[in-house]
Tab-separated table of C-alpha atoms in Angstrom:
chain	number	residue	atom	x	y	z
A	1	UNK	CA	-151.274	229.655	133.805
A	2	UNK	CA	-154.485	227.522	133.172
A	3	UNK	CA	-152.912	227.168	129.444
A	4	UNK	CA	-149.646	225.995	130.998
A	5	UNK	CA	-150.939	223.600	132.902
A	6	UNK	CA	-152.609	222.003	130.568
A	7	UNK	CA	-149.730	221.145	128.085
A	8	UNK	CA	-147.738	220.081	130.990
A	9	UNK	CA	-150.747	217.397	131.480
A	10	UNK	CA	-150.639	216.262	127.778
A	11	UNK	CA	-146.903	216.105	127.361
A	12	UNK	CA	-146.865	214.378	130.513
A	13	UNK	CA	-149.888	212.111	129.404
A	14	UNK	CA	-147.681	211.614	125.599
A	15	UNK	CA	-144.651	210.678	127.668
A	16	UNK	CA	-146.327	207.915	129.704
A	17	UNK	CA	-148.417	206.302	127.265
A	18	UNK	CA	-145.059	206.310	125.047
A	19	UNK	CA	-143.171	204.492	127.720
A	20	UNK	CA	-146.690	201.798	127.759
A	21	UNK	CA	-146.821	201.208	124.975
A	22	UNK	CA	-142.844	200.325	124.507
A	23	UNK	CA	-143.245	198.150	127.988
A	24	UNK	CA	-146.541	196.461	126.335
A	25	UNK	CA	-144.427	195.619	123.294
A	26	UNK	CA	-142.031	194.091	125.299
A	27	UNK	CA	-144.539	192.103	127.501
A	28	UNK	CA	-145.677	188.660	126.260
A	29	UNK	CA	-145.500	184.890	126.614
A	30	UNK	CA	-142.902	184.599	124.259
A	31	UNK	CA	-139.800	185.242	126.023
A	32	UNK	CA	-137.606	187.974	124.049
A	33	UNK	CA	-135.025	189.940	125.971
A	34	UNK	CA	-135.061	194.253	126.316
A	35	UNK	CA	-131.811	194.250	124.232
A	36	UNK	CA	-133.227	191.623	121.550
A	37	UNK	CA	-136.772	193.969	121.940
A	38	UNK	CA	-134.391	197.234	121.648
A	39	UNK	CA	-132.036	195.794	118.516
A	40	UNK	CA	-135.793	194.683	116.702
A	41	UNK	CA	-137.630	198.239	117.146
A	42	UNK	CA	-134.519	199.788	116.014
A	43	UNK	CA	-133.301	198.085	112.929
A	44	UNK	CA	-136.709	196.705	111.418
A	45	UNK	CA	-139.280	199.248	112.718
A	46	UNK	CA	-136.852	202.451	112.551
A	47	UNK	CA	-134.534	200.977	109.935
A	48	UNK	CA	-131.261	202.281	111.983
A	49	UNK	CA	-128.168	200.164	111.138
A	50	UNK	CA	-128.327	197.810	113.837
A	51	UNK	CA	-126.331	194.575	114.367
A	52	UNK	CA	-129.338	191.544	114.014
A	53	UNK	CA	-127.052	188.996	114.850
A	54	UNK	CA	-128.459	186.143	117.034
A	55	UNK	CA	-131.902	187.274	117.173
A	56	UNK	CA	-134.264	184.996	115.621
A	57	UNK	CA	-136.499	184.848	112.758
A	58	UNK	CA	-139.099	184.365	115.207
A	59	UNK	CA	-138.602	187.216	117.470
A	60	UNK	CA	-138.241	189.532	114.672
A	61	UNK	CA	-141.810	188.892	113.318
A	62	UNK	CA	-143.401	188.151	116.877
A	63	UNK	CA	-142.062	191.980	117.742
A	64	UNK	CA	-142.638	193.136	114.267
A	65	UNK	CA	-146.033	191.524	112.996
A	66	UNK	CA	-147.783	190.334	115.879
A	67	UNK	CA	-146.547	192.788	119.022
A	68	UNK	CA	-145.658	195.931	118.073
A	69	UNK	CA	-149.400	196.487	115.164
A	70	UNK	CA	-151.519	194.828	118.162
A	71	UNK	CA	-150.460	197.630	120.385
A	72	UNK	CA	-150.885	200.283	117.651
A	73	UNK	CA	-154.529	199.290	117.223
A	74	UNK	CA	-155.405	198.889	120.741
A	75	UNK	CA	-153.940	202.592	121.226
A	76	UNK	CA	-156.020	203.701	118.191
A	77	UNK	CA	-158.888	201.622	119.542
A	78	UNK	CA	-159.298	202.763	123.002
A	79	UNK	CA	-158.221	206.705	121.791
A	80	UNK	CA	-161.274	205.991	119.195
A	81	UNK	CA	-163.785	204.920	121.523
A	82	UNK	CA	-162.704	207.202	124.521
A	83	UNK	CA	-163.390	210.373	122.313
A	84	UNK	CA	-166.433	209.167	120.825
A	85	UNK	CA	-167.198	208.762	124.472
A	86	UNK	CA	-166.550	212.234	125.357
A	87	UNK	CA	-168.181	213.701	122.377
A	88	UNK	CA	-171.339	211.593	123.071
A	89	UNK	CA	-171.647	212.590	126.782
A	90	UNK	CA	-171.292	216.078	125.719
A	91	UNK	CA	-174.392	216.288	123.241
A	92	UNK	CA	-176.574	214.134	125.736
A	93	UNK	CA	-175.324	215.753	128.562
A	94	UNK	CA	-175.033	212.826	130.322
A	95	UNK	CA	-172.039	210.921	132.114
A	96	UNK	CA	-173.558	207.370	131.250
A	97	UNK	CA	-173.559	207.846	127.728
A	98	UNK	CA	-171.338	205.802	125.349
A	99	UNK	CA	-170.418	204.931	121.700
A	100	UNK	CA	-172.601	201.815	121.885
A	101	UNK	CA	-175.821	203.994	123.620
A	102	UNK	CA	-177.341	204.086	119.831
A	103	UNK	CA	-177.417	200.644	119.208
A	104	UNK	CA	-174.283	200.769	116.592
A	105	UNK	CA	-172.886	197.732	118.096
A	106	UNK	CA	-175.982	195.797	117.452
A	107	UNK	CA	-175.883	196.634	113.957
A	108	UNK	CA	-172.002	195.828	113.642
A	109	UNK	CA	-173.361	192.629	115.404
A	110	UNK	CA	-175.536	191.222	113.539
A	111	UNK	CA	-173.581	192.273	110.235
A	112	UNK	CA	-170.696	190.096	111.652
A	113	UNK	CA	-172.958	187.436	112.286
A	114	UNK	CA	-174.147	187.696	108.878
A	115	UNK	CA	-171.118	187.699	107.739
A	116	UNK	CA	-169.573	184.508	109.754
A	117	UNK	CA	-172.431	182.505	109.046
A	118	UNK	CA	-172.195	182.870	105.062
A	119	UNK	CA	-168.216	182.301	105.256
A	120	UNK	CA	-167.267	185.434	103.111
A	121	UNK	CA	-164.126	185.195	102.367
A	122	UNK	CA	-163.614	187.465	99.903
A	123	UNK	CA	-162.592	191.137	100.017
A	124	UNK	CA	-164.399	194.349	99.872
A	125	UNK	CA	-163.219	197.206	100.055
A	126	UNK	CA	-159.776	195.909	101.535
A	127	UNK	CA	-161.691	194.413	104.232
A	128	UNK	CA	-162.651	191.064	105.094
A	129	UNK	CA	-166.483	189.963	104.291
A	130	UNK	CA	-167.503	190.005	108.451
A	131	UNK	CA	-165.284	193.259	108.557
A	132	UNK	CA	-167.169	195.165	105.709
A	133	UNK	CA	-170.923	193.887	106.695
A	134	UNK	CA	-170.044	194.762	110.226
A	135	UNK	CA	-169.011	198.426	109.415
A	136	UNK	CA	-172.001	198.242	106.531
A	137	UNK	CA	-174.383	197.150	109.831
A	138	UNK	CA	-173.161	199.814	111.922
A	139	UNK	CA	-174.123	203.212	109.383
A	140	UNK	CA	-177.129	201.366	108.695
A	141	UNK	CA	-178.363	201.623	112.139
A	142	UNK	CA	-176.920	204.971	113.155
A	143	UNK	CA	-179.521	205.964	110.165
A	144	UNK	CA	-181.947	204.332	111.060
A	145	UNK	CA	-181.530	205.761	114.357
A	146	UNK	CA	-181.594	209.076	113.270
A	147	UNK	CA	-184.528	208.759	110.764
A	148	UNK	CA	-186.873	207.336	113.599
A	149	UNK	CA	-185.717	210.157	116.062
A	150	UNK	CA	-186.244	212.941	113.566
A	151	UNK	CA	-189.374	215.029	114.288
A	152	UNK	CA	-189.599	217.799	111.306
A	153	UNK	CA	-185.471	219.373	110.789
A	154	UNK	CA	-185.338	218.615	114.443
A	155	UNK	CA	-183.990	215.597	116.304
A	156	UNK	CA	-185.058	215.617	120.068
A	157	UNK	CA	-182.180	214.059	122.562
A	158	UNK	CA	-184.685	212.312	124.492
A	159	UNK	CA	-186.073	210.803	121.161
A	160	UNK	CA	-183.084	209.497	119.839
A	161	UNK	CA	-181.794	207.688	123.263
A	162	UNK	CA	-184.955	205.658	123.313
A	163	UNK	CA	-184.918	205.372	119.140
A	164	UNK	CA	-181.375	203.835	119.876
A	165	UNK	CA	-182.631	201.539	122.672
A	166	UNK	CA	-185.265	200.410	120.691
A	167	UNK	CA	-183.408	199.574	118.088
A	168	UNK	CA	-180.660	198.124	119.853
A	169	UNK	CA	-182.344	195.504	121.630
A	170	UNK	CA	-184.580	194.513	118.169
A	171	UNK	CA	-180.871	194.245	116.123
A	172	UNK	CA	-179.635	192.134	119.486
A	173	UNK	CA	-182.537	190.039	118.940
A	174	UNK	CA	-182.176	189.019	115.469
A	175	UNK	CA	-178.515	188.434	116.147
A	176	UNK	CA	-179.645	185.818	118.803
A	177	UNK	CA	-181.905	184.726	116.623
A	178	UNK	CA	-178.931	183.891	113.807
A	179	UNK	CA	-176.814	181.702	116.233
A	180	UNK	CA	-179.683	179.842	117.391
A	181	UNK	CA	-180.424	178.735	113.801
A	182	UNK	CA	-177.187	178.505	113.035
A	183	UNK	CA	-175.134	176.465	116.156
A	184	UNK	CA	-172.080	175.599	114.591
A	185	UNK	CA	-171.257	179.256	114.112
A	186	UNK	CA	-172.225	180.151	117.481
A	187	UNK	CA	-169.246	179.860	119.132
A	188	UNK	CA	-167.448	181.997	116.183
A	189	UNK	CA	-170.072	184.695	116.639
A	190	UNK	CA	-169.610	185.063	120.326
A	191	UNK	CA	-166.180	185.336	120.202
A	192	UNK	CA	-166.484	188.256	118.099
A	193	UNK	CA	-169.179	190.033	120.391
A	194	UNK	CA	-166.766	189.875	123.102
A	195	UNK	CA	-163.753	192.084	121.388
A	196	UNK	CA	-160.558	190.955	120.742
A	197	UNK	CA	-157.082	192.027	119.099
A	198	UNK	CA	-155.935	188.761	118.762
A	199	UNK	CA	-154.626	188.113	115.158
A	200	UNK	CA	-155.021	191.858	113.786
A	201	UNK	CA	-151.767	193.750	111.867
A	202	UNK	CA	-150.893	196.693	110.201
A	203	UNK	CA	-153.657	195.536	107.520
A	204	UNK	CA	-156.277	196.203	110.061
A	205	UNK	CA	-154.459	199.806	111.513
A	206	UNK	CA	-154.697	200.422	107.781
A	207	UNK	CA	-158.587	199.995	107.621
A	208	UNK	CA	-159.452	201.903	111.034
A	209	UNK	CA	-156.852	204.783	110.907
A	210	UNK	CA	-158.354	206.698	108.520
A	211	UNK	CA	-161.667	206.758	109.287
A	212	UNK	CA	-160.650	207.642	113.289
A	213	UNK	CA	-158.131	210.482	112.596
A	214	UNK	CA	-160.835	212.179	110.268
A	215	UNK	CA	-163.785	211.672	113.132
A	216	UNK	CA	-161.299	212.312	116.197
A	217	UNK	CA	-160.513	215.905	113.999
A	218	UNK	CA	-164.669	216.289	113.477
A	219	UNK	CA	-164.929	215.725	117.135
A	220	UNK	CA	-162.024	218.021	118.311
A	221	UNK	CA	-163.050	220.888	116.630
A	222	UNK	CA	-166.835	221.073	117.628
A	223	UNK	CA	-165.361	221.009	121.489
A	224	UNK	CA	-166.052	224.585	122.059
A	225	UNK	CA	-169.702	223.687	120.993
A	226	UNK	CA	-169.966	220.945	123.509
A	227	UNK	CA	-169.038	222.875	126.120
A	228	UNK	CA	-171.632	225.742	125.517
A	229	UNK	CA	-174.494	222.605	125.017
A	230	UNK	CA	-173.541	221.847	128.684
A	231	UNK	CA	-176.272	224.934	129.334
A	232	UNK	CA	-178.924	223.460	127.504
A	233	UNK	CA	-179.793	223.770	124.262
A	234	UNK	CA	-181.830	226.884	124.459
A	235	UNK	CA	-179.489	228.713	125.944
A	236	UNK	CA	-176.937	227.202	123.203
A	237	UNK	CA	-178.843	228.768	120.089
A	238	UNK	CA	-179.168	231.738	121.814
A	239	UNK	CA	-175.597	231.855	121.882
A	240	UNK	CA	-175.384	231.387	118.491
A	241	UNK	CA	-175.018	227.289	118.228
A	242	UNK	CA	-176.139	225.790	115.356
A	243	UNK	CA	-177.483	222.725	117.944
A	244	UNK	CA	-179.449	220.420	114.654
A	245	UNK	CA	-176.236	220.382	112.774
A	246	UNK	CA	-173.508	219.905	115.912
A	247	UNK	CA	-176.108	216.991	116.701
A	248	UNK	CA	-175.738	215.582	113.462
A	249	UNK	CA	-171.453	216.480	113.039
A	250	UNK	CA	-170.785	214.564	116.269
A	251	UNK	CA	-173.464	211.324	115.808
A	252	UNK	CA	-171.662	211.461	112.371
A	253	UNK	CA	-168.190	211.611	112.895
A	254	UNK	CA	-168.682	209.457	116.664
A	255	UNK	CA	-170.690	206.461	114.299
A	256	UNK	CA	-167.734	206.777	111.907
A	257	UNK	CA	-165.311	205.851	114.617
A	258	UNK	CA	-167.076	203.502	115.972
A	259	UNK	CA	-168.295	201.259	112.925
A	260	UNK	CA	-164.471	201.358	111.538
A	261	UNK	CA	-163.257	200.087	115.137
A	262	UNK	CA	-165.697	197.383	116.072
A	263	UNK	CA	-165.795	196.339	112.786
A	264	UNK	CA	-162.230	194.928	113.265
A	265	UNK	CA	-162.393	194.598	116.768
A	266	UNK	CA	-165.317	193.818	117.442
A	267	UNK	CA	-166.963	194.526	120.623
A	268	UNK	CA	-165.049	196.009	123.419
A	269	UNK	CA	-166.989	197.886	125.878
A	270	UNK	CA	-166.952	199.930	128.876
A	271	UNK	CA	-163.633	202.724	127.343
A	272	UNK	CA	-165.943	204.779	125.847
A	273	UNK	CA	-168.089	205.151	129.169
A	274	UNK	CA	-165.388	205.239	131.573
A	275	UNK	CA	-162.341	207.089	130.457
A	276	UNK	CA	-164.228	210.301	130.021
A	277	UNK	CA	-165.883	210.388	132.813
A	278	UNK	CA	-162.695	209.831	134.632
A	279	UNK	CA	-160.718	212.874	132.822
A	280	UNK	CA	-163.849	214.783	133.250
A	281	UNK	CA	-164.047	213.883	136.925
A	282	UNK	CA	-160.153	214.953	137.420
A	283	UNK	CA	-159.829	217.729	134.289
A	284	UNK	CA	-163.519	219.607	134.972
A	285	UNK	CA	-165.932	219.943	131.976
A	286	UNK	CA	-164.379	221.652	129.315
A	287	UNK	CA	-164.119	219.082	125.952
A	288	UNK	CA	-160.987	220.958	125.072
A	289	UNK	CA	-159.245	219.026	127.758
A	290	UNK	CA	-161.629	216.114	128.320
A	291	UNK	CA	-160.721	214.542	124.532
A	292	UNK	CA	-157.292	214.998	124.111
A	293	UNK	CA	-156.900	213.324	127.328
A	294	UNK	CA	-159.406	210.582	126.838
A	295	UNK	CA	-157.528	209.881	123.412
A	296	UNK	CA	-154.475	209.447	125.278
A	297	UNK	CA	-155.814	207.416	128.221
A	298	UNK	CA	-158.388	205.696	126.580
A	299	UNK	CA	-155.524	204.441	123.769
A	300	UNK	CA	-153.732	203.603	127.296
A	301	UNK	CA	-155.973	201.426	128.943
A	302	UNK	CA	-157.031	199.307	126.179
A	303	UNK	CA	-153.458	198.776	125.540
A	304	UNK	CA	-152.857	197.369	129.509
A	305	UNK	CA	-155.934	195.769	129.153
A	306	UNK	CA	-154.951	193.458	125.806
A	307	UNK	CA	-151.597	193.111	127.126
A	308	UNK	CA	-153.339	191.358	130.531
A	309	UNK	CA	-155.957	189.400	128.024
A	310	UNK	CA	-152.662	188.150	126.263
A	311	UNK	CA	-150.550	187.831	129.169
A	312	UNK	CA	-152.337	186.108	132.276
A	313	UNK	CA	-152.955	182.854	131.231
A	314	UNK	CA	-151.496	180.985	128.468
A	315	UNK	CA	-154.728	180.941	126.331
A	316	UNK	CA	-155.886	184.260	125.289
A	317	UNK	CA	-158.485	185.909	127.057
A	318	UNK	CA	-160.715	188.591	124.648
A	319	UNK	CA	-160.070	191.945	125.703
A	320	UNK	CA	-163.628	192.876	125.594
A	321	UNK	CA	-163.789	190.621	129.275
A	322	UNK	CA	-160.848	192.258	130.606
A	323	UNK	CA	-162.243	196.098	130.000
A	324	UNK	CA	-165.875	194.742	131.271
A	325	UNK	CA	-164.578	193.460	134.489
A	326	UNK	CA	-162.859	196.838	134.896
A	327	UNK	CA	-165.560	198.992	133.786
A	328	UNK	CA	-168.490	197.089	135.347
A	329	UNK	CA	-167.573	197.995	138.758
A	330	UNK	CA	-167.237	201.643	138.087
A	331	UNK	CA	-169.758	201.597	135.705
A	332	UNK	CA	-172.092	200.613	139.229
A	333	UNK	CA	-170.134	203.234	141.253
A	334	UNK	CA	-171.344	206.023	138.669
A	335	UNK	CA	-174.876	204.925	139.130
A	336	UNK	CA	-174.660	204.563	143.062
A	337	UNK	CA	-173.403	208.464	142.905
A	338	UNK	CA	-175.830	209.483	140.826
A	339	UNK	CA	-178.553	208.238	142.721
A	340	UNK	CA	-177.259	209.895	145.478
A	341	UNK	CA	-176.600	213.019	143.346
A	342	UNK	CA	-173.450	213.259	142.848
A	343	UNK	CA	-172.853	212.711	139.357
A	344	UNK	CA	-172.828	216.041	137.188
């Protein structure tokens, strides 16, 4: 029955983000009509023999190269970020924890600041020169990370939080440090730390897809193993967990993710912190339901989030601000419960 359920929930869960993501396509200054939307999706995107007539040029590539990859990515993005979420709450055993909690935005920080501040234009690796030394900044500092926390073959939880906090606020330092010597890139370099989707395409889906499928699989497969680390980790081996090595399979394949997506992205907090917790709150604590439904409604709310930042006003507001002001607020209720005790 349990087993029933829980398809129900993620074909329901497929079936609603399916119908978001078509509305979120449709959505948008630019004025384009369901049947013009419709006629698009269907003859350029699906290649059906539709009739094109009296649709624009314009329409077809605001739908087709601007609309319909922005949407893809911010799905991708926020299913990314929400299972990295999951899978790093899991081996801390803590509801607070995020992708960021290591300091891996820091790093992707100050490697796009790097980056903007030299002008690289060219391409490495099929990626932009801020792209590449943002993803480059990211591993760097996951391993540096690790290699500070790392007492013998061992690498004590506690250790590596406060390793990561360490080294996040030194990286955030520098980085303040660049755009004060360097003002006229300032604003370029802020705009960046605050996450956006504006201007990405299928070139950028190209450069994060890969990298999240193969984590999100890492991550989905050591869910059994999270949910037995929920006792502790003594009681873990004693089960027969190899704890050193899920440690280092999920702050691998979580660091992946996360370097590929704010690397194009950039910043965009809050979706890795909240969406689990929510499914968690709602689904109970196994990871076998927590990250397939934090991949689906984390891919979900940064979608309705972008499609807000893009839609509100008629300047574009970075995405980043928009999933803050939603996740700040709960991000305060979570601490007022657990000070009360109520978080688990």
């Amino acid at each position: 029955m349990e087993k029933r359920n829980r398809k129900w929930m993620i074909l329901l869960s497929v079936v609603l983000c399916v119908v978001l993501m078509y509305g979120c396509t449709v959505m948008g200054i630019a004025s384009i009509s369901f049947r013009d939307v419709n006629r698009i999706l269907a003859g350029e995107i699906l290649h059906f023999p539709v009739d094109m007539e009296g649709i624009s040029t314009g329409s077809i590539a605001i739908i087709r190269n601007v609309r319909l990859p922005r949407v893809i990515l911010g799905f991708i993005a926020g299913a990314a970020l929400s299972v990295c979420g999951a899978g790093f709450q899991g081996i801390f055993r803590n509801p607070m924890a995020d992708p960021f909690i290591l300091g891996v935005s820091s790093g992707a920080a100050l490697g796009a600041a790097v980056g903007i501040v030299l002008h690289l234009n060219k391409s490495f690796l099929g990626m932009s020169g801020t792209t590449f030394l943002a993803f480059v900044g990211s591993f760097l500092t996951i391993g540096l990370v690790y290699n500070i926390s790392k007492v013998g073959k061992k690498v004590p939880v506690a250790t590596l939080l406060l390793s990561g906090i360490a080294v996040s606020q030194t990286l955030s330092a520098l980085n303040s440090l660049v755009m004060i010597l360097n003002k006229e890139s300032m604003d370029q370099i802020v705009f960046w730390t605050m996450g956006s989707l504006n201007g990405k395409g299928w070139n950028q889906i190209i450069q994060v897809l890969p990298w999240s499928v193969i984590g999100i699989l890492i991550l989905l497969s050591s869910a059994r193993e999270l949910d037995i680390m929920l006792t502790g980790e003594d009681t873990a081996i004693q089960l027969g967990v190899n704890v050193e090595f899920l440690k280092k399979k999920v702050l691998f394949a979580s660091s992946m993710i996360t370097a590929a997506v704010i690397s194009v992205t950039g910043i965009i907090g809050f979706v890795g912190l909240v969406v689990p917790h929510v499914v968690r709150m709602v689904t109970g604590p196994k990871h076998g339901r927590i990250m397939p439904l934090s991949l689906l409604f984390g891919g979900t709310f940064l979608i309705i989030c972008d499609t807000l930042a893009r839609s509100l006003v008629a300047w574009e507001i970075p995405v980043g601000i928009i999933t803050s002001v939603c996740g700040g607020p709960f991000f305060l209720y979570l601490l007022r419960k657990m000070k009360k005790g109520g978080v688990s």
